[in-house]
CSV table of C-alpha atoms in Angstrom, one decimal:
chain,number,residue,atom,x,y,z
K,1,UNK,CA,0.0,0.0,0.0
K,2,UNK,CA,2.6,2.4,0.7
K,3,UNK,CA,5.1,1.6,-2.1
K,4,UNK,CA,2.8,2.9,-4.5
K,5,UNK,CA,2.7,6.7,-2.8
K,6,UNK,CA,6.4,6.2,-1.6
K,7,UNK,CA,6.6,6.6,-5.8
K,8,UNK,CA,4.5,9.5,-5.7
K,9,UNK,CA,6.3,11.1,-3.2
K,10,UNK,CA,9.3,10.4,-4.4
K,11,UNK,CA,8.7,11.9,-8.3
K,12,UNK,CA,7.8,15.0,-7.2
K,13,UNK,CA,11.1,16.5,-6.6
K,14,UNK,CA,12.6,14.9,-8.9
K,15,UNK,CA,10.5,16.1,-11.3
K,16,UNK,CA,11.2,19.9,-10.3
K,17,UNK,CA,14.8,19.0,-11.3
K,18,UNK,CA,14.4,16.8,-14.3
K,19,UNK,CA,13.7,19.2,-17.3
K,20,UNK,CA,10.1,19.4,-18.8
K,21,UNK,CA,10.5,16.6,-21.4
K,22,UNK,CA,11.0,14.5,-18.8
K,23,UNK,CA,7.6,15.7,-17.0
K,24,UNK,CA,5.0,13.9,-19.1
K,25,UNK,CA,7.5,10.7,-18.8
K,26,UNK,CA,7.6,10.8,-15.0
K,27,UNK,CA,3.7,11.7,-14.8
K,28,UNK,CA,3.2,8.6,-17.1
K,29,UNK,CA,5.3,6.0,-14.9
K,30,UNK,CA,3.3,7.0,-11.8
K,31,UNK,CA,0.3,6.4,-13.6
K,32,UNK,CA,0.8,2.9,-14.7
K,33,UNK,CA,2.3,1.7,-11.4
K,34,UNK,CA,-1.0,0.8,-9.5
K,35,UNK,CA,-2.3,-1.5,-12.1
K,36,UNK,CA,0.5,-2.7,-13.7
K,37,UNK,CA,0.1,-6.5,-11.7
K,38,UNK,CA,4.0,-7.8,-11.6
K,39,UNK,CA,6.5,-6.9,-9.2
K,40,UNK,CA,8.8,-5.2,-11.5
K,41,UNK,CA,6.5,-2.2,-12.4
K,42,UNK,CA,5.8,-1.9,-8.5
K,43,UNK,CA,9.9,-1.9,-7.6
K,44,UNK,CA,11.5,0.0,-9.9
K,45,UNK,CA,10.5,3.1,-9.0
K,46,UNK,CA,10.8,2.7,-5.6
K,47,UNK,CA,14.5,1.7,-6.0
K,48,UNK,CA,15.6,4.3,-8.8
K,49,UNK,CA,13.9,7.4,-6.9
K,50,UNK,CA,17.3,8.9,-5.7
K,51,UNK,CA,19.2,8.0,-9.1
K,52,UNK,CA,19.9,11.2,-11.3
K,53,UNK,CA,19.7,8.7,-14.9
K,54,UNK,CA,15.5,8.6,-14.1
K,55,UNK,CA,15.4,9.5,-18.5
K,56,UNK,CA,16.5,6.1,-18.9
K,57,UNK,CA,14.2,4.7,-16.3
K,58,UNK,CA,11.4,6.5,-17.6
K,59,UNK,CA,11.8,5.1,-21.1
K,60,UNK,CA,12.3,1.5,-19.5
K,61,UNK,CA,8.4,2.4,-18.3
K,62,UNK,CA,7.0,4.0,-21.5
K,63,UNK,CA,8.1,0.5,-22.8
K,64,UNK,CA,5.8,-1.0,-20.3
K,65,UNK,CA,3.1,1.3,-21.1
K,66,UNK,CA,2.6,0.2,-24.4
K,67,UNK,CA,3.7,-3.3,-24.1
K,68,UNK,CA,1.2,-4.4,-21.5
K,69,UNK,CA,-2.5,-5.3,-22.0
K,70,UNK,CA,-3.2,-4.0,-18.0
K,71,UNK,CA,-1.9,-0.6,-19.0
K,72,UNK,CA,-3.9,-0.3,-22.2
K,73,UNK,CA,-6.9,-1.1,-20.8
K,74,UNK,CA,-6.2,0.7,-17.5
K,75,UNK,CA,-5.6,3.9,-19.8
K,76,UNK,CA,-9.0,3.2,-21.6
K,77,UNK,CA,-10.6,2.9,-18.5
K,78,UNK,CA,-8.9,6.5,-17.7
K,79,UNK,CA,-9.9,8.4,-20.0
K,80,UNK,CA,-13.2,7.1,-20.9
K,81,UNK,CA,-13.8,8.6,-16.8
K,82,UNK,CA,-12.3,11.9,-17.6
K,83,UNK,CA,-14.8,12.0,-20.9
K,84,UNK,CA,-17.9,11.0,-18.0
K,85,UNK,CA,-16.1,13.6,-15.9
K,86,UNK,CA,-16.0,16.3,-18.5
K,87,UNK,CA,-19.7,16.1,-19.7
K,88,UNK,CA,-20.8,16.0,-15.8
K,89,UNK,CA,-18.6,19.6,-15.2
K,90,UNK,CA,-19.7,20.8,-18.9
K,91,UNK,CA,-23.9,20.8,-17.2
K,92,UNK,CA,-22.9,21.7,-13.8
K,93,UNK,CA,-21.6,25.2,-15.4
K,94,UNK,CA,-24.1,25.2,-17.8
K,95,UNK,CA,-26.4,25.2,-15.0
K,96,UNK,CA,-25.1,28.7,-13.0
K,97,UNK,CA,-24.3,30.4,-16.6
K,98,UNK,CA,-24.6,30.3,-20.2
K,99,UNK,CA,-21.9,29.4,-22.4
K,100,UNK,CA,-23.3,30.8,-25.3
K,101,UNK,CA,-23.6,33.8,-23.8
K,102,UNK,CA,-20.4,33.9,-22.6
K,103,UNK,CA,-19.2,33.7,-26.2
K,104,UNK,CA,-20.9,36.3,-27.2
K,105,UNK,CA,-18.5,38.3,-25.0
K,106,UNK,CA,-15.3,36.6,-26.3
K,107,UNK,CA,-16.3,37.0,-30.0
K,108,UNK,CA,-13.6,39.5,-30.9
K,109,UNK,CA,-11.3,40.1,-33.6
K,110,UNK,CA,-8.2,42.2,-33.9
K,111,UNK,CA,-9.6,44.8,-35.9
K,112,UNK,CA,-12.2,45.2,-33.0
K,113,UNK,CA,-9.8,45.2,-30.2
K,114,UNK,CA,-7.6,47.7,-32.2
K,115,UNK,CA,-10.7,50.2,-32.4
K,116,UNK,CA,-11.6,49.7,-29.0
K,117,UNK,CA,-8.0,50.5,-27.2
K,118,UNK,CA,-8.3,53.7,-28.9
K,119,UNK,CA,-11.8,54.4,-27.9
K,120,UNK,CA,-10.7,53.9,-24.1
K,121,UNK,CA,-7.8,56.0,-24.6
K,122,UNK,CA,-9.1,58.8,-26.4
K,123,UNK,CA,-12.8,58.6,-26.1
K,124,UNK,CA,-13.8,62.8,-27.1
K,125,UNK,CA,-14.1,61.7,-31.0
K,126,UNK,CA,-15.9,58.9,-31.3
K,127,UNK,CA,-19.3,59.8,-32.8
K,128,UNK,CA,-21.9,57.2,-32.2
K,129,UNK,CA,-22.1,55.5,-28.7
K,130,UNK,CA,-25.3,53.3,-29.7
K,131,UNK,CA,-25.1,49.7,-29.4
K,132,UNK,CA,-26.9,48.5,-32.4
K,133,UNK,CA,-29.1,45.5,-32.4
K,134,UNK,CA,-29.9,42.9,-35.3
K,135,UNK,CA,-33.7,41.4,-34.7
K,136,UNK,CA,-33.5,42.0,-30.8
K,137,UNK,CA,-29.9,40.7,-30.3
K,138,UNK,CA,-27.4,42.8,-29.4
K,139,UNK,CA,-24.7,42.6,-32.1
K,140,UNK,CA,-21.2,40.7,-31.3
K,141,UNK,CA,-18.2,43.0,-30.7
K,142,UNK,CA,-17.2,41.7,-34.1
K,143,UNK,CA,-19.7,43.6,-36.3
K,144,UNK,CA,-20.2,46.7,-33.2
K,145,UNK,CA,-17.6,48.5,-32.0
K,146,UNK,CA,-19.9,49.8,-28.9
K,147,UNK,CA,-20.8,46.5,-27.7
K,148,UNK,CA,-18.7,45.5,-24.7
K,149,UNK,CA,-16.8,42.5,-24.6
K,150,UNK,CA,-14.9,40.3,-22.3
K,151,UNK,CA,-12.0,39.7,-23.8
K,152,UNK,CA,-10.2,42.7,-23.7
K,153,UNK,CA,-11.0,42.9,-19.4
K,154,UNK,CA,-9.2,39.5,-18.9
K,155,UNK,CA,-6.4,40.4,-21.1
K,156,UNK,CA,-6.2,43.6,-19.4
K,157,UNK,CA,-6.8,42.1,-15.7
K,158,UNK,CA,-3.5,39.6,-16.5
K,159,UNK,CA,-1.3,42.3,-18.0
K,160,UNK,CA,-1.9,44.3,-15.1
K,161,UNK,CA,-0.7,41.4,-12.5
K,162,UNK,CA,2.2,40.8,-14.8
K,163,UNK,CA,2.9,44.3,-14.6
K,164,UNK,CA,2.3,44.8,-10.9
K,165,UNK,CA,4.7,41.7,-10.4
K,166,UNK,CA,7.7,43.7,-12.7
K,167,UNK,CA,7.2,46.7,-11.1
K,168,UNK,CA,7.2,45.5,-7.7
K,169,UNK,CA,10.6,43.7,-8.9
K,170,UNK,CA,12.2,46.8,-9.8
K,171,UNK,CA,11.3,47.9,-6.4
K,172,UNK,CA,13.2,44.8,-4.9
K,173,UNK,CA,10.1,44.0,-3.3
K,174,UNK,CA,8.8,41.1,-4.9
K,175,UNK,CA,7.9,37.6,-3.6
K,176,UNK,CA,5.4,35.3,-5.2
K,177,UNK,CA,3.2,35.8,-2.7
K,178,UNK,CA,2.7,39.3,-3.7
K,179,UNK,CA,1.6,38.3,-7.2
K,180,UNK,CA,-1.5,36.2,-5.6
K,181,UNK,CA,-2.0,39.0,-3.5
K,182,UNK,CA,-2.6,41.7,-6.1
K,183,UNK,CA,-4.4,39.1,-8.0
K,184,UNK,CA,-6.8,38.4,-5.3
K,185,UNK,CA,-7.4,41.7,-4.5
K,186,UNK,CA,-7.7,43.7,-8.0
K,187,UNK,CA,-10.6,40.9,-8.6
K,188,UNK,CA,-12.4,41.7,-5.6
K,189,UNK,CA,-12.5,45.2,-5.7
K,190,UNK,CA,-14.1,44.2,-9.4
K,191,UNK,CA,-16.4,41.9,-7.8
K,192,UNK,CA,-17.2,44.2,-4.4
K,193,UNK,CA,-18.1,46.8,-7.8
K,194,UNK,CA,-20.1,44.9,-9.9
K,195,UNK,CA,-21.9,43.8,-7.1
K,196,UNK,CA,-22.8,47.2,-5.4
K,197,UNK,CA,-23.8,48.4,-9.4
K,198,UNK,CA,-26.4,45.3,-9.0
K,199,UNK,CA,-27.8,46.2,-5.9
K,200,UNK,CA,-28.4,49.5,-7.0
K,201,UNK,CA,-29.5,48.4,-10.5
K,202,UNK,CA,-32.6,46.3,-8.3
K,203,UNK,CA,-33.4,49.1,-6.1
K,204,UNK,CA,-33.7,51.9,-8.2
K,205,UNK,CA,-35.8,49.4,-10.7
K,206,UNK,CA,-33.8,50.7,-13.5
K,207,UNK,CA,-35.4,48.2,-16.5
K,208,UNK,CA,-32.3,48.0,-18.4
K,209,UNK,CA,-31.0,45.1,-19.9
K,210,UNK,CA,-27.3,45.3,-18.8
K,211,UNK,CA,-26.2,41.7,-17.7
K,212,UNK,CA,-23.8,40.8,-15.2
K,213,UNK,CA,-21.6,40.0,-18.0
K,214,UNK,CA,-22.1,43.2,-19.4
K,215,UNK,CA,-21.0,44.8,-15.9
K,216,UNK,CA,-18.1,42.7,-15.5
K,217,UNK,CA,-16.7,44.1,-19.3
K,218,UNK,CA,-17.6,47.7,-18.1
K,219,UNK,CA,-15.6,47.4,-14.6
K,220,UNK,CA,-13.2,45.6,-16.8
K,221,UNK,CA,-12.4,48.1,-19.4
K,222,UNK,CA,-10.2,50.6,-16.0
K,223,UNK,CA,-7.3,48.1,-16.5
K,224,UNK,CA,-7.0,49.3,-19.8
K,225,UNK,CA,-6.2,52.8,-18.1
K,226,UNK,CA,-4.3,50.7,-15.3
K,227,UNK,CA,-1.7,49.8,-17.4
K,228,UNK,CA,-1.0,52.5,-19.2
K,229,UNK,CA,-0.5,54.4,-15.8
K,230,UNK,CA,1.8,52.0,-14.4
K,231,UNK,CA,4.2,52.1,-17.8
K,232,UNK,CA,4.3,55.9,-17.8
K,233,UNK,CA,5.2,55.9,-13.8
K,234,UNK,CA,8.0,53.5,-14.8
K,235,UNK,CA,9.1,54.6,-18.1
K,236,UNK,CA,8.5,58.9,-17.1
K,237,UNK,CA,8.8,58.5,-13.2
K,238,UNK,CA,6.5,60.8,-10.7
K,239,UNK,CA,5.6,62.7,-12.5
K,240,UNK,CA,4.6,60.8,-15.7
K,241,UNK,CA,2.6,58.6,-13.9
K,242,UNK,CA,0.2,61.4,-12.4
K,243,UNK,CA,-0.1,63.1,-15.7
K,244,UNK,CA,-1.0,59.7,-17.2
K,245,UNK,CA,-3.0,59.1,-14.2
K,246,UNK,CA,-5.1,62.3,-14.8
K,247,UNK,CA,-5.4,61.2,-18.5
K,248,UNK,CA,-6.4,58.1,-18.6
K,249,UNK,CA,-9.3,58.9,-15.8
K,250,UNK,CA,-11.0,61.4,-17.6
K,251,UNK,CA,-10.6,59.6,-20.9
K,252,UNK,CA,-12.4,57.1,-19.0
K,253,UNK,CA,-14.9,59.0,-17.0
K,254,UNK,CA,-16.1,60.0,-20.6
K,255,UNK,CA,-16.3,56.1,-22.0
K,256,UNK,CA,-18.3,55.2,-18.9
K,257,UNK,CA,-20.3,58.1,-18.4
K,258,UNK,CA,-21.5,57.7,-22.5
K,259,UNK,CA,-21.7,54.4,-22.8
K,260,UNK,CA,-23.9,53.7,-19.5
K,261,UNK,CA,-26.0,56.4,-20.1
K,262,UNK,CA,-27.7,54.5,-23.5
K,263,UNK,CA,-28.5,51.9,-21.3
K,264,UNK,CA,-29.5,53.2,-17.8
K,265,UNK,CA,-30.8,56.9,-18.4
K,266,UNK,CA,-34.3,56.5,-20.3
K,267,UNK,CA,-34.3,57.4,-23.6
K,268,UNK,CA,-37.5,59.6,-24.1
K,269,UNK,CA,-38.3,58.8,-27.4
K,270,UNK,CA,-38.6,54.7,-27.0
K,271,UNK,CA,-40.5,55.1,-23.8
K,272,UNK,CA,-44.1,53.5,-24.7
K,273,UNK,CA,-45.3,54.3,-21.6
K,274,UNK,CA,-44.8,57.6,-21.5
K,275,UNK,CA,-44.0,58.2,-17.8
K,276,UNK,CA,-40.4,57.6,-17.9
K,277,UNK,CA,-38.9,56.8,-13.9
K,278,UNK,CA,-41.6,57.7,-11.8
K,279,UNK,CA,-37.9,57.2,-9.2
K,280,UNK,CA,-36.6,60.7,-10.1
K,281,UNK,CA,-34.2,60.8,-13.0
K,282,UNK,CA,-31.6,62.0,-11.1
K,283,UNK,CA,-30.9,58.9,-9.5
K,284,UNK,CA,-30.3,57.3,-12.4
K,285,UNK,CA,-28.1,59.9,-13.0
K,286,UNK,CA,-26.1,59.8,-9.6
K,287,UNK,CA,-25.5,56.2,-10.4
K,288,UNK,CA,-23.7,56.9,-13.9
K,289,UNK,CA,-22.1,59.1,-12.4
K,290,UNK,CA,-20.9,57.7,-9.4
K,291,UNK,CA,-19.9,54.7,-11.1
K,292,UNK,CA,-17.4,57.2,-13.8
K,293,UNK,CA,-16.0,58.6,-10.5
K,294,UNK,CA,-15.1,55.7,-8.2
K,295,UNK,CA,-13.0,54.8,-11.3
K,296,UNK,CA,-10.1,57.4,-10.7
K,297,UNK,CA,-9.9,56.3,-7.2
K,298,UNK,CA,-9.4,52.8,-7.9
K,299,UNK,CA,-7.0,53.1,-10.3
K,300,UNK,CA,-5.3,55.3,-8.2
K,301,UNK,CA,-5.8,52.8,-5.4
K,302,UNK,CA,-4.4,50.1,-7.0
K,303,UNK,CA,-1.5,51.5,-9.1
K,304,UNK,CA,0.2,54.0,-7.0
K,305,UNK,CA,1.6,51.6,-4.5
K,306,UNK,CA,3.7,50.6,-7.7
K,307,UNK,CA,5.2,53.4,-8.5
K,308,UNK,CA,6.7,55.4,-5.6
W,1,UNK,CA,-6.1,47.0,1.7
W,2,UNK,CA,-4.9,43.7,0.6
W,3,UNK,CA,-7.7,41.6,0.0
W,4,UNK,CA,-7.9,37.7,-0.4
W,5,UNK,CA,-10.9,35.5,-1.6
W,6,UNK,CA,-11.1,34.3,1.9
W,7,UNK,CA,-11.4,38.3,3.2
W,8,UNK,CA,-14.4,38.6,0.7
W,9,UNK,CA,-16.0,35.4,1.8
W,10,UNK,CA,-15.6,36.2,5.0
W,11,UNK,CA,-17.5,40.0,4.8
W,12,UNK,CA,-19.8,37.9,2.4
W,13,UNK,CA,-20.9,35.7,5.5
W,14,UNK,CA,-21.2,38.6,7.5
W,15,UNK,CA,-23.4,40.4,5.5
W,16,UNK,CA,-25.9,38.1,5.1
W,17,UNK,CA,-25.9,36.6,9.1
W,18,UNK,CA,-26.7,40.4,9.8
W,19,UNK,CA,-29.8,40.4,7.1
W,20,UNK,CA,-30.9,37.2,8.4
W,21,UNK,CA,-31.1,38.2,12.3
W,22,UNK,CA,-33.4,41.5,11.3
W,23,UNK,CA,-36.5,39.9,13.1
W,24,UNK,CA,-40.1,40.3,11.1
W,25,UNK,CA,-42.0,41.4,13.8
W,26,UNK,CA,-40.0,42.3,16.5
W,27,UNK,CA,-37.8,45.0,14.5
W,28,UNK,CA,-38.7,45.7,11.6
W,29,UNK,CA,-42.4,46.2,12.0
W,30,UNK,CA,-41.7,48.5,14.7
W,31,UNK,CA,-39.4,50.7,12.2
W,32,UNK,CA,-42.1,50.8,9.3
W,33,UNK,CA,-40.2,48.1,7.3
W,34,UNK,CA,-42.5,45.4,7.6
W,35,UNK,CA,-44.0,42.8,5.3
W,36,UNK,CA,-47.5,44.2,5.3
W,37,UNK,CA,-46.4,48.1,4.4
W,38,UNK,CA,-44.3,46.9,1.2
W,39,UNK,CA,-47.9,46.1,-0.7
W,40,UNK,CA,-48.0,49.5,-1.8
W,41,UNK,CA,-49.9,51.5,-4.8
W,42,UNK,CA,-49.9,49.5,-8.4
W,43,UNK,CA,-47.9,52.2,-9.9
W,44,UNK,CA,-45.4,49.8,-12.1
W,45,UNK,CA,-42.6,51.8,-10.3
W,46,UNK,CA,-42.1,50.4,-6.6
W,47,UNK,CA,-39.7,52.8,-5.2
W,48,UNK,CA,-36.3,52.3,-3.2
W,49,UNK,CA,-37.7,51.4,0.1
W,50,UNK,CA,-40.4,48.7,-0.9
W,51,UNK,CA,-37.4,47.3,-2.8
W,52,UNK,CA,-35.0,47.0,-0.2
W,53,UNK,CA,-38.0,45.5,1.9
W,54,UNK,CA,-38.3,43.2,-0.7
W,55,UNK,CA,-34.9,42.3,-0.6
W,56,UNK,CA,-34.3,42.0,2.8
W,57,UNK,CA,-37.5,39.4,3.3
W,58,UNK,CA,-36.4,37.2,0.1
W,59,UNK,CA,-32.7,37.1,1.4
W,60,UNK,CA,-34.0,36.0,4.9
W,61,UNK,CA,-36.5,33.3,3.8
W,62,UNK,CA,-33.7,32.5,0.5
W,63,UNK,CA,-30.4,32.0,2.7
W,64,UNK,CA,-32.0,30.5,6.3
W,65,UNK,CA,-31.3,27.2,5.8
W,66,UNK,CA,-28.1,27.8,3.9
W,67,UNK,CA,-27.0,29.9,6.3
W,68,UNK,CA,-27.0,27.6,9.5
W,69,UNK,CA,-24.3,24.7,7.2
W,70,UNK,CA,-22.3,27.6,6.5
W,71,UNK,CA,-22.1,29.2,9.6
W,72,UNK,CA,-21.7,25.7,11.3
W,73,UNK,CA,-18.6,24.8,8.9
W,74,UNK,CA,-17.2,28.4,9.1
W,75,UNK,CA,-17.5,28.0,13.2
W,76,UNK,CA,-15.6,24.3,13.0
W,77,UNK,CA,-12.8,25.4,10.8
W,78,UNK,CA,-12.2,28.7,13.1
W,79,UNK,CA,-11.6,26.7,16.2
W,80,UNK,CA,-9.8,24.1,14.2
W,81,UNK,CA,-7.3,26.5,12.4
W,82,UNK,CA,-7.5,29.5,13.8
């Protein structure tokens, strides 16, 4: 019972010091040793575990692998489980959200993005902010360069850690830790936002049909100006990074205050019934607003611990 | 303010244990926030405090029983780590 973890135990450093070719080998000869029936399978890698020639061990067991019936059908057995497994995690997620729409967000291309950087950066000429619809459904990003989309948020939400983590470095402060930690907690400021833009959403009764997916892209879209803050304070020092700082929040103020008023603020002239938001207009406003100004100070929150 | 997952789960469980312990009739009757003074006009537009009314009686009756396994496991793995 033991020998078989003594094994396990036993690959994992040596498979931090073998080089990666020798990875999927090593995963492979851990994998056949429980069913693999003779004695030999079972010894060898208890025996070789502190040798440094484990390349030649390993292809002694690939040899195995393909050589014995038990292995074959023990592989079989594998993956036709991790095929049940997959379609059981492909409902379970299905269940909680929609995959289509999910690609709806992700269906970009580069001509898109391209369009769209420049839109967040320099938002004061672009003309028409509606989001144009084809039968009822909105339009993917592909064909509308107002519709939001999800791709370029994740891109953006990883450059930013891999930025924070290069930054910190030049500061000789880095650890891996400190890499989860800004992870951790640039996503749940985003969260703690999208969240409290919900909850106001449902109480002012705002009939809009801005998705939580749609939310997510919108609080997405300040890494964009994240970035671009951070490399200024590195490449211009100080000072560059509060000039760029200053920049990219307006030019971003503007992009959120235009592009949430289509949705939230009611547009007199589809209103059927004619009484508009009994709740005072100006609520609505005071969210669109408030939403364009707790941008600056996140950004600022999060970026200026990078530059000193 | 550094922030983990755990941090946010933990102010999640918070939040909700302190919407969940806002008694019907003891408290919130007493304050004008009771069940029976959200049936309001049939205007189509409910206003801000029928709808956090609402949403303060469908978190309770929602997250009750949810609640009580949550809190239980959050309660053992406190003592048992800390």
């Amino acid at each position: 019972m033991d020998l078989p973890h003594h094994g396990y135990r036993a690959t994992k450093p040596r498979a931090r010091a073998a080089p990666p070719a020798g990875d999927s080998v090593l995963f492979d000869d851990t994998s056949s040793a429980p069913p693999v029936m003779n004695s030999q399978g079972f010894y060898t890698p208890g025996h070789n575990m502190a040798g440094p020639p484990n390349d030649m061990h390993g292809g002694s067991a690939v040899n195995n692998l393909f050589t014995d019936p038990m292995a074959n059908a023990a592989m079989m057995y594998g993956s036709s489980i991790a095929n049940q497994g997959k379609d059981i995690v492909n409902k379970e997620i299905s269940r909680f959200m929609s995959v289509n729409k999910l690609k709806y967000f992700f269906a970009v291309d580069t001509r898109y993005v391209l369009k769209k950087l420049m839109i967040l950066m320099f938002p004061y000429t672009h003309q028409d902010w509606e989001v144009r619809y084809h039968r009822d459904t909105p339009l993917t990003p592909r064909q509308d360069v107002n519709a939001p989309d999800l791709y370029i948020p994740s891109m953006a939400f990883i450059t930013y850690i891999l930025l924070a983590g290069m930054a910190l470095g030049i500061q000789k402060r880095f650890s891996p830790e400190v890499l989860g930690l800004c992870a951790s907690t640039a996503l749940v400021w985003i969260i703690i936002e999208v969240l409290i833009m919900l909850l106001s959403l449902y109480l002012l009764t705002v009939h809009s049909d801005l998705s939580t997916f749609d939310l997510i892209a919108y609080s997405g879209y300040k890494y964009v100006g994240m970035i671009f803050t951070v490399l200024c304070g590195l490449l211009f020092g100080s000072d560059g990074y509060y000039v760029a700082l200053v920049w990219s929040s307006c030019a971003l103020m503007f992009f959120i205050v235009r592009s949430l008023k289509m949705k939230i603020l009611p547009s007199i002239s589809s209103d059927s019934m004619g009484m508009g938001s009994n709740n005072k207009p100006q609520l609505r406003l005071y969210i669109t607003v408030a939403t364009a100004v707790f941008q600056p100070i996140i950004i600022y929150w999060l970026t200026s611990h990078l530059v000193r | 303010m550094a922030f983990t997952l755990y941090s946010l789960i933990q102010a999640a469980i918070l939040c909700i244990n302190a919407v969940a312990v806002l008694h019907e009739e003891r408290f919130l009757s007493k304050i004008g926030w009771g069940v029976e003074q959200s049936v309001g006009g049939f205007g189509d537009e409910p206003g801000i405090k029928v709808q956090l009314m609402n949403l303060i009686r469908s978190v309770r009756t929602v997250m009750r029983v949810p609640l009580i396994g949550v809190n239980s496991v959050c309660i053992v793995l406190l003592l048992l780590f800390g």
